[in-house]
């Protein structure tokens, strides 16, 4: 079966712009979580969605937002990009325990 | 704050040797999971051990869990070059929290 698909794989944006990242979970998985990975901070939890509802949220500013659609696909949006937002953004889907990760979107803010 | 903390931060061993990584966590857990990440890629789920289990095996992997010490260890036996990666432990409270990982390098 298909894995978790994240698009795009790579993205370069300018400070002040906004960006939308997409994640398609494994079919049947209703939980989708997002993580930011940077060399300095490691893997930081952003938020989790389950059945179109945000179930958990990490300690990120309001510039980071997300949503989940009825087909469980999820998007995350970052507005007013800052240089420090450059990171690998990982999405993971779960049927209830154990997570399957996508390959990530590498965002570079210049 | 990070829930899981892996130790050591980096480890280099010869191919064929065993590699042991440790993880400590802070609060009570339902389960603990180990993941592998190859450079710049997504994480691959390796093994999950529940809080009522003490040891679990999967191929060349052996995971132990000591809930009294709030610690877990991952042993990779007979290491191979393909095992070179970062390894993360993750705990499952109401959301999954990762440590910063152990970078394992297998020398030929």
PDB file of C-alpha atoms in Angstrom:
ATOM      1  CA  UNK A   1       0.000   0.000   0.000  1.00  0.00           C
ATOM      2  CA  UNK A   2       1.138   3.572  -0.607  1.00  0.00           C
ATOM      3  CA  UNK A   3       3.047   5.277   2.189  1.00  0.00           C
ATOM      4  CA  UNK A   4       2.764   8.790   3.515  1.00  0.00           C
ATOM      5  CA  UNK A   5       3.223  11.296   0.713  1.00  0.00           C
ATOM      6  CA  UNK A   6       4.495  14.785   1.336  1.00  0.00           C
ATOM      7  CA  UNK A   7       4.636  17.481  -1.281  1.00  0.00           C
ATOM      8  CA  UNK A   8       6.647  19.304  -2.326  1.00  0.00           C
ATOM      9  CA  UNK A   9       9.962  17.639  -1.454  1.00  0.00           C
ATOM     10  CA  UNK A  10      11.949  20.849  -1.598  1.00  0.00           C
ATOM     11  CA  UNK A  11      10.905  24.455  -1.350  1.00  0.00           C
ATOM     12  CA  UNK A  12      12.737  27.773  -1.288  1.00  0.00           C
ATOM     13  CA  UNK A  13      10.872  30.820  -0.030  1.00  0.00           C
ATOM     14  CA  UNK A  14      11.738  34.389   0.828  1.00  0.00           C
ATOM     15  CA  UNK A  15      11.350  35.938   4.268  1.00  0.00           C
ATOM     16  CA  UNK A  16       7.869  37.322   4.758  1.00  0.00           C
ATOM     17  CA  UNK A  17       6.206  34.931   2.336  1.00  0.00           C
ATOM     18  CA  UNK A  18       3.818  32.206   3.330  1.00  0.00           C
ATOM     19  CA  UNK A  19       3.980  28.517   2.477  1.00  0.00           C
ATOM     20  CA  UNK A  20       1.607  25.555   2.413  1.00  0.00           C
ATOM     21  CA  UNK A  21       2.827  21.986   2.754  1.00  0.00           C
ATOM     22  CA  UNK A  22       0.730  18.936   1.989  1.00  0.00           C
ATOM     23  CA  UNK A  23       0.574  15.463   3.491  1.00  0.00           C
ATOM     24  CA  UNK A  24      -1.436  12.484   2.284  1.00  0.00           C
ATOM     25  CA  UNK A  25      -1.588   9.784   4.966  1.00  0.00           C
ATOM     26  CA  UNK A  26      -1.780   6.061   4.487  1.00  0.00           C
ATOM     27  CA  UNK A  27      -5.272   5.042   3.467  1.00  0.00           C
ATOM     28  CA  UNK A  28      -7.363   4.390   6.553  1.00  0.00           C
ATOM     29  CA  UNK A  29      -5.126   6.363   8.914  1.00  0.00           C
ATOM     30  CA  UNK A  30      -7.126   9.128  10.535  1.00  0.00           C
ATOM     31  CA  UNK A  31      -4.388  10.693  12.634  1.00  0.00           C
ATOM     32  CA  UNK A  32      -1.850  13.012  11.036  1.00  0.00           C
ATOM     33  CA  UNK A  33       0.939  14.699  12.962  1.00  0.00           C
ATOM     34  CA  UNK A  34       3.429  17.323  11.872  1.00  0.00           C
ATOM     35  CA  UNK A  35       6.985  17.804  13.105  1.00  0.00           C
ATOM     36  CA  UNK A  36       9.705  20.340  12.461  1.00  0.00           C
ATOM     37  CA  UNK A  37      13.263  19.052  12.435  1.00  0.00           C
ATOM     38  CA  UNK A  38      16.276  21.331  12.708  1.00  0.00           C
ATOM     39  CA  UNK A  39      19.869  20.498  13.635  1.00  0.00           C
ATOM     40  CA  UNK A  40      19.700  22.572  16.784  1.00  0.00           C
ATOM     41  CA  UNK A  41      16.273  21.669  18.154  1.00  0.00           C
ATOM     42  CA  UNK A  42      15.795  18.143  16.850  1.00  0.00           C
ATOM     43  CA  UNK A  43      12.263  16.918  16.176  1.00  0.00           C
ATOM     44  CA  UNK A  44       9.699  19.344  17.510  1.00  0.00           C
ATOM     45  CA  UNK A  45       6.010  18.477  17.574  1.00  0.00           C
ATOM     46  CA  UNK A  46       3.835  20.978  15.731  1.00  0.00           C
ATOM     47  CA  UNK A  47       0.299  19.579  15.859  1.00  0.00           C
ATOM     48  CA  UNK A  48      -1.831  16.505  15.421  1.00  0.00           C
ATOM     49  CA  UNK A  49      -5.108  16.187  13.590  1.00  0.00           C
ATOM     50  CA  UNK A  50      -7.686  13.459  13.938  1.00  0.00           C
ATOM     51  CA  UNK A  51     -10.902  13.368  11.961  1.00  0.00           C
ATOM     52  CA  UNK A  52     -10.500  16.977  10.831  1.00  0.00           C
ATOM     53  CA  UNK A  53      -9.993  18.239  14.401  1.00  0.00           C
ATOM     54  CA  UNK A  54      -6.774  19.481  15.937  1.00  0.00           C
ATOM     55  CA  UNK A  55      -6.189  17.106  18.820  1.00  0.00           C
ATOM     56  CA  UNK A  56      -2.834  18.362  20.094  1.00  0.00           C
ATOM     57  CA  UNK A  57      -0.657  21.369  19.537  1.00  0.00           C
ATOM     58  CA  UNK A  58       3.005  22.014  20.245  1.00  0.00           C
ATOM     59  CA  UNK A  59       4.678  25.219  21.340  1.00  0.00           C
ATOM     60  CA  UNK A  60       4.881  27.068  18.071  1.00  0.00           C
ATOM     61  CA  UNK A  61       3.701  30.602  17.288  1.00  0.00           C
ATOM     62  CA  UNK A  62       0.393  31.265  15.626  1.00  0.00           C
ATOM     63  CA  UNK A  63       2.154  31.688  12.277  1.00  0.00           C
ATOM     64  CA  UNK A  64       2.090  27.900  12.118  1.00  0.00           C
ATOM     65  CA  UNK A  65      -1.322  26.465  11.374  1.00  0.00           C
ATOM     66  CA  UNK A  66      -2.791  23.362   9.901  1.00  0.00           C
ATOM     67  CA  UNK A  67      -5.941  21.633   8.878  1.00  0.00           C
ATOM     68  CA  UNK A  68      -7.193  18.212   7.918  1.00  0.00           C
ATOM     69  CA  UNK A  69      -9.709  17.394   5.251  1.00  0.00           C
ATOM     70  CA  UNK A  70     -12.457  14.790   5.236  1.00  0.00           C
ATOM     71  CA  UNK A  71     -10.214  12.398   3.293  1.00  0.00           C
ATOM     72  CA  UNK A  72      -7.597  12.731   6.090  1.00  0.00           C
ATOM     73  CA  UNK A  73      -5.188  14.670   3.896  1.00  0.00           C
ATOM     74  CA  UNK A  74      -3.573  17.444   5.867  1.00  0.00           C
ATOM     75  CA  UNK A  75      -1.950  20.755   5.108  1.00  0.00           C
ATOM     76  CA  UNK A  76       0.199  22.978   7.233  1.00  0.00           C
ATOM     77  CA  UNK A  77       0.702  26.644   6.592  1.00  0.00           C
ATOM     78  CA  UNK A  78       3.421  28.967   7.782  1.00  0.00           C
ATOM     79  CA  UNK A  79       2.821  32.673   7.324  1.00  0.00           C
ATOM     80  CA  UNK A  80       5.324  35.523   7.437  1.00  0.00           C
ATOM     81  CA  UNK A  81       8.269  33.192   7.033  1.00  0.00           C
ATOM     82  CA  UNK A  82      11.428  33.779   9.046  1.00  0.00           C
ATOM     83  CA  UNK A  83      14.940  32.500   8.389  1.00  0.00           C
ATOM     84  CA  UNK A  84      14.607  30.258  11.434  1.00  0.00           C
ATOM     85  CA  UNK A  85      11.715  28.418   9.818  1.00  0.00           C
ATOM     86  CA  UNK A  86      14.184  26.690   7.516  1.00  0.00           C
ATOM     87  CA  UNK A  87      13.836  23.039   8.418  1.00  0.00           C
ATOM     88  CA  UNK A  88      12.725  19.605   7.381  1.00  0.00           C
ATOM     89  CA  UNK A  89       8.979  19.312   7.969  1.00  0.00           C
ATOM     90  CA  UNK A  90       7.822  15.775   8.564  1.00  0.00           C
ATOM     91  CA  UNK A  91       4.331  14.431   8.505  1.00  0.00           C
ATOM     92  CA  UNK A  92       3.338  11.145  10.112  1.00  0.00           C
ATOM     93  CA  UNK A  93       0.129   9.175   9.965  1.00  0.00           C
ATOM     94  CA  UNK A  94      -1.099   6.629  12.434  1.00  0.00           C
ATOM     95  CA  UNK A  95      -3.925   4.120  12.742  1.00  0.00           C
ATOM     96  CA  UNK A  96      -3.796   4.543  16.519  1.00  0.00           C
ATOM     97  CA  UNK A  97      -0.284   3.553  17.557  1.00  0.00           C
ATOM     98  CA  UNK A  98       3.048   3.546  15.760  1.00  0.00           C
ATOM     99  CA  UNK A  99       3.666   6.253  13.230  1.00  0.00           C
ATOM    100  CA  UNK A 100       4.586   6.071   9.559  1.00  0.00           C
ATOM    101  CA  UNK A 101       6.501   9.075   8.359  1.00  0.00           C
ATOM    102  CA  UNK A 102       6.715  10.696   4.989  1.00  0.00           C
ATOM    103  CA  UNK A 103      10.046  11.709   3.486  1.00  0.00           C
ATOM    104  CA  UNK A 104       9.500  15.301   4.481  1.00  0.00           C
ATOM    105  CA  UNK A 105       9.521  18.698   2.856  1.00  0.00           C
ATOM    106  CA  UNK A 106      12.812  20.560   3.032  1.00  0.00           C
ATOM    107  CA  UNK A 107      11.967  24.254   3.404  1.00  0.00           C
ATOM    108  CA  UNK A 108      14.681  26.843   2.958  1.00  0.00           C
ATOM    109  CA  UNK A 109      13.896  30.461   3.772  1.00  0.00           C
ATOM    110  CA  UNK A 110      16.249  33.023   2.243  1.00  0.00           C
TER     111      UNK A 110
ATOM    112  CA  UNK B   1      10.562  20.060  26.491  1.00  0.00           C
ATOM    113  CA  UNK B   2      11.974  16.817  25.114  1.00  0.00           C
ATOM    114  CA  UNK B   3      10.487  13.733  26.682  1.00  0.00           C
ATOM    115  CA  UNK B   4      13.066  11.265  25.413  1.00  0.00           C
ATOM    116  CA  UNK B   5      16.800  11.768  25.669  1.00  0.00           C
ATOM    117  CA  UNK B   6      19.104   9.423  23.798  1.00  0.00           C
ATOM    118  CA  UNK B   7      22.600   8.550  24.873  1.00  0.00           C
ATOM    119  CA  UNK B   8      25.202   8.673  23.439  1.00  0.00           C
ATOM    120  CA  UNK B   9      24.685  11.532  21.018  1.00  0.00           C
ATOM    121  CA  UNK B  10      27.037   9.863  18.542  1.00  0.00           C
ATOM    122  CA  UNK B  11      28.514   6.386  18.240  1.00  0.00           C
ATOM    123  CA  UNK B  12      31.036   4.916  15.800  1.00  0.00           C
ATOM    124  CA  UNK B  13      31.673   1.175  15.725  1.00  0.00           C
ATOM    125  CA  UNK B  14      33.217  -1.379  13.393  1.00  0.00           C
ATOM    126  CA  UNK B  15      30.979  -3.362  11.088  1.00  0.00           C
ATOM    127  CA  UNK B  16      29.984  -6.596  12.765  1.00  0.00           C
ATOM    128  CA  UNK B  17      30.059  -5.200  16.300  1.00  0.00           C
ATOM    129  CA  UNK B  18      26.994  -4.612  18.417  1.00  0.00           C
ATOM    130  CA  UNK B  19      25.652  -1.111  18.964  1.00  0.00           C
ATOM    131  CA  UNK B  20      23.791  -0.085  22.089  1.00  0.00           C
ATOM    132  CA  UNK B  21      21.861   3.126  22.480  1.00  0.00           C
ATOM    133  CA  UNK B  22      20.016   4.304  25.530  1.00  0.00           C
ATOM    134  CA  UNK B  23      16.992   6.465  26.073  1.00  0.00           C
ATOM    135  CA  UNK B  24      15.701   8.109  29.221  1.00  0.00           C
ATOM    136  CA  UNK B  25      12.336   9.744  29.633  1.00  0.00           C
ATOM    137  CA  UNK B  26      10.602  11.793  32.259  1.00  0.00           C
ATOM    138  CA  UNK B  27       6.956  10.882  32.744  1.00  0.00           C
ATOM    139  CA  UNK B  28       4.913   7.698  32.734  1.00  0.00           C
ATOM    140  CA  UNK B  29       4.269   6.226  29.311  1.00  0.00           C
ATOM    141  CA  UNK B  30       1.894   3.905  27.492  1.00  0.00           C
ATOM    142  CA  UNK B  31       4.589   2.714  25.131  1.00  0.00           C
ATOM    143  CA  UNK B  32       8.029   3.601  23.827  1.00  0.00           C
ATOM    144  CA  UNK B  33       9.049   3.445  20.223  1.00  0.00           C
ATOM    145  CA  UNK B  34      12.341   3.485  18.376  1.00  0.00           C
ATOM    146  CA  UNK B  35      12.774   5.005  14.951  1.00  0.00           C
ATOM    147  CA  UNK B  36      15.611   5.213  12.445  1.00  0.00           C
ATOM    148  CA  UNK B  37      16.295   8.160  10.179  1.00  0.00           C
ATOM    149  CA  UNK B  38      18.672   8.075   7.272  1.00  0.00           C
ATOM    150  CA  UNK B  39      20.258  11.402   6.426  1.00  0.00           C
ATOM    151  CA  UNK B  40      17.628  14.027   5.657  1.00  0.00           C
ATOM    152  CA  UNK B  41      14.858  11.487   5.167  1.00  0.00           C
ATOM    153  CA  UNK B  42      11.723  10.536   7.019  1.00  0.00           C
ATOM    154  CA  UNK B  43      11.703   8.331  10.086  1.00  0.00           C
ATOM    155  CA  UNK B  44      11.209   4.600   9.868  1.00  0.00           C
ATOM    156  CA  UNK B  45       9.413   2.885  12.730  1.00  0.00           C
ATOM    157  CA  UNK B  46      11.579   0.076  14.102  1.00  0.00           C
ATOM    158  CA  UNK B  47       9.906  -1.325  17.158  1.00  0.00           C
ATOM    159  CA  UNK B  48       7.326  -0.505  19.826  1.00  0.00           C
ATOM    160  CA  UNK B  49       7.484  -1.778  23.377  1.00  0.00           C
ATOM    161  CA  UNK B  50       4.543  -1.395  25.707  1.00  0.00           C
ATOM    162  CA  UNK B  51       4.862  -0.230  29.270  1.00  0.00           C
ATOM    163  CA  UNK B  52       4.050  -3.714  30.599  1.00  0.00           C
ATOM    164  CA  UNK B  53       6.777  -5.363  28.500  1.00  0.00           C
ATOM    165  CA  UNK B  54      10.420  -5.630  29.551  1.00  0.00           C
ATOM    166  CA  UNK B  55      12.092  -6.879  26.399  1.00  0.00           C
ATOM    167  CA  UNK B  56      11.236  -7.240  22.752  1.00  0.00           C
ATOM    168  CA  UNK B  57      13.088  -8.617  19.740  1.00  0.00           C
ATOM    169  CA  UNK B  58      12.793  -7.924  16.043  1.00  0.00           C
ATOM    170  CA  UNK B  59      15.436  -9.443  13.798  1.00  0.00           C
ATOM    171  CA  UNK B  60      18.793  -7.977  14.849  1.00  0.00           C
ATOM    172  CA  UNK B  61      17.098  -5.492  17.175  1.00  0.00           C
ATOM    173  CA  UNK B  62      16.572  -5.979  20.876  1.00  0.00           C
ATOM    174  CA  UNK B  63      14.789  -3.386  22.966  1.00  0.00           C
ATOM    175  CA  UNK B  64      14.541  -3.339  26.734  1.00  0.00           C
ATOM    176  CA  UNK B  65      12.372  -1.158  28.912  1.00  0.00           C
ATOM    177  CA  UNK B  66      12.809  -0.377  32.592  1.00  0.00           C
ATOM    178  CA  UNK B  67       9.856   1.704  33.718  1.00  0.00           C
ATOM    179  CA  UNK B  68      11.244   2.021  37.256  1.00  0.00           C
ATOM    180  CA  UNK B  69      14.297   3.801  35.863  1.00  0.00           C
ATOM    181  CA  UNK B  70      12.345   5.416  33.027  1.00  0.00           C
ATOM    182  CA  UNK B  71      14.857   4.125  30.521  1.00  0.00           C
ATOM    183  CA  UNK B  72      15.085   1.979  27.429  1.00  0.00           C
ATOM    184  CA  UNK B  73      17.914   0.561  25.384  1.00  0.00           C
ATOM    185  CA  UNK B  74      18.171  -0.437  21.742  1.00  0.00           C
ATOM    186  CA  UNK B  75      20.716  -3.083  20.811  1.00  0.00           C
ATOM    187  CA  UNK B  76      21.628  -3.697  17.181  1.00  0.00           C
ATOM    188  CA  UNK B  77      23.597  -6.905  16.804  1.00  0.00           C
ATOM    189  CA  UNK B  78      26.079  -7.703  14.036  1.00  0.00           C
ATOM    190  CA  UNK B  79      25.975  -4.158  12.695  1.00  0.00           C
ATOM    191  CA  UNK B  80      26.081  -3.457   8.972  1.00  0.00           C
ATOM    192  CA  UNK B  81      27.002  -0.394   6.940  1.00  0.00           C
ATOM    193  CA  UNK B  82      23.312   0.092   6.170  1.00  0.00           C
ATOM    194  CA  UNK B  83      22.660   0.609   9.886  1.00  0.00           C
ATOM    195  CA  UNK B  84      24.413   3.992   9.676  1.00  0.00           C
ATOM    196  CA  UNK B  85      21.660   6.432  10.604  1.00  0.00           C
ATOM    197  CA  UNK B  86      20.219   8.452  13.463  1.00  0.00           C
ATOM    198  CA  UNK B  87      18.131   6.577  15.984  1.00  0.00           C
ATOM    199  CA  UNK B  88      15.369   8.183  18.014  1.00  0.00           C
ATOM    200  CA  UNK B  89      13.297   7.017  20.890  1.00  0.00           C
ATOM    201  CA  UNK B  90       9.806   8.383  21.220  1.00  0.00           C
ATOM    202  CA  UNK B  91       7.325   8.186  24.040  1.00  0.00           C
ATOM    203  CA  UNK B  92       3.576   8.226  23.713  1.00  0.00           C
ATOM    204  CA  UNK B  93       1.842  10.322  26.302  1.00  0.00           C
ATOM    205  CA  UNK B  94      -0.956  12.282  24.683  1.00  0.00           C
ATOM    206  CA  UNK B  95       1.329  13.037  21.770  1.00  0.00           C
ATOM    207  CA  UNK B  96       4.509  11.457  20.594  1.00  0.00           C
ATOM    208  CA  UNK B  97       7.657  13.222  21.721  1.00  0.00           C
ATOM    209  CA  UNK B  98      11.087  12.503  20.300  1.00  0.00           C
ATOM    210  CA  UNK B  99      14.537  12.814  21.769  1.00  0.00           C
ATOM    211  CA  UNK B 100      17.388  14.378  19.797  1.00  0.00           C
ATOM    212  CA  UNK B 101      18.696  11.035  18.641  1.00  0.00           C
ATOM    213  CA  UNK B 102      21.880   9.016  18.528  1.00  0.00           C
ATOM    214  CA  UNK B 103      23.932   9.265  15.348  1.00  0.00           C
ATOM    215  CA  UNK B 104      25.305   5.816  14.620  1.00  0.00           C
ATOM    216  CA  UNK B 105      28.157   5.392  12.159  1.00  0.00           C
ATOM    217  CA  UNK B 106      29.250   1.922  11.111  1.00  0.00           C
ATOM    218  CA  UNK B 107      32.865   1.807  10.004  1.00  0.00           C
ATOM    219  CA  UNK B 108      33.824  -0.643   7.220  1.00  0.00           C
TER     220      UNK B 108
END
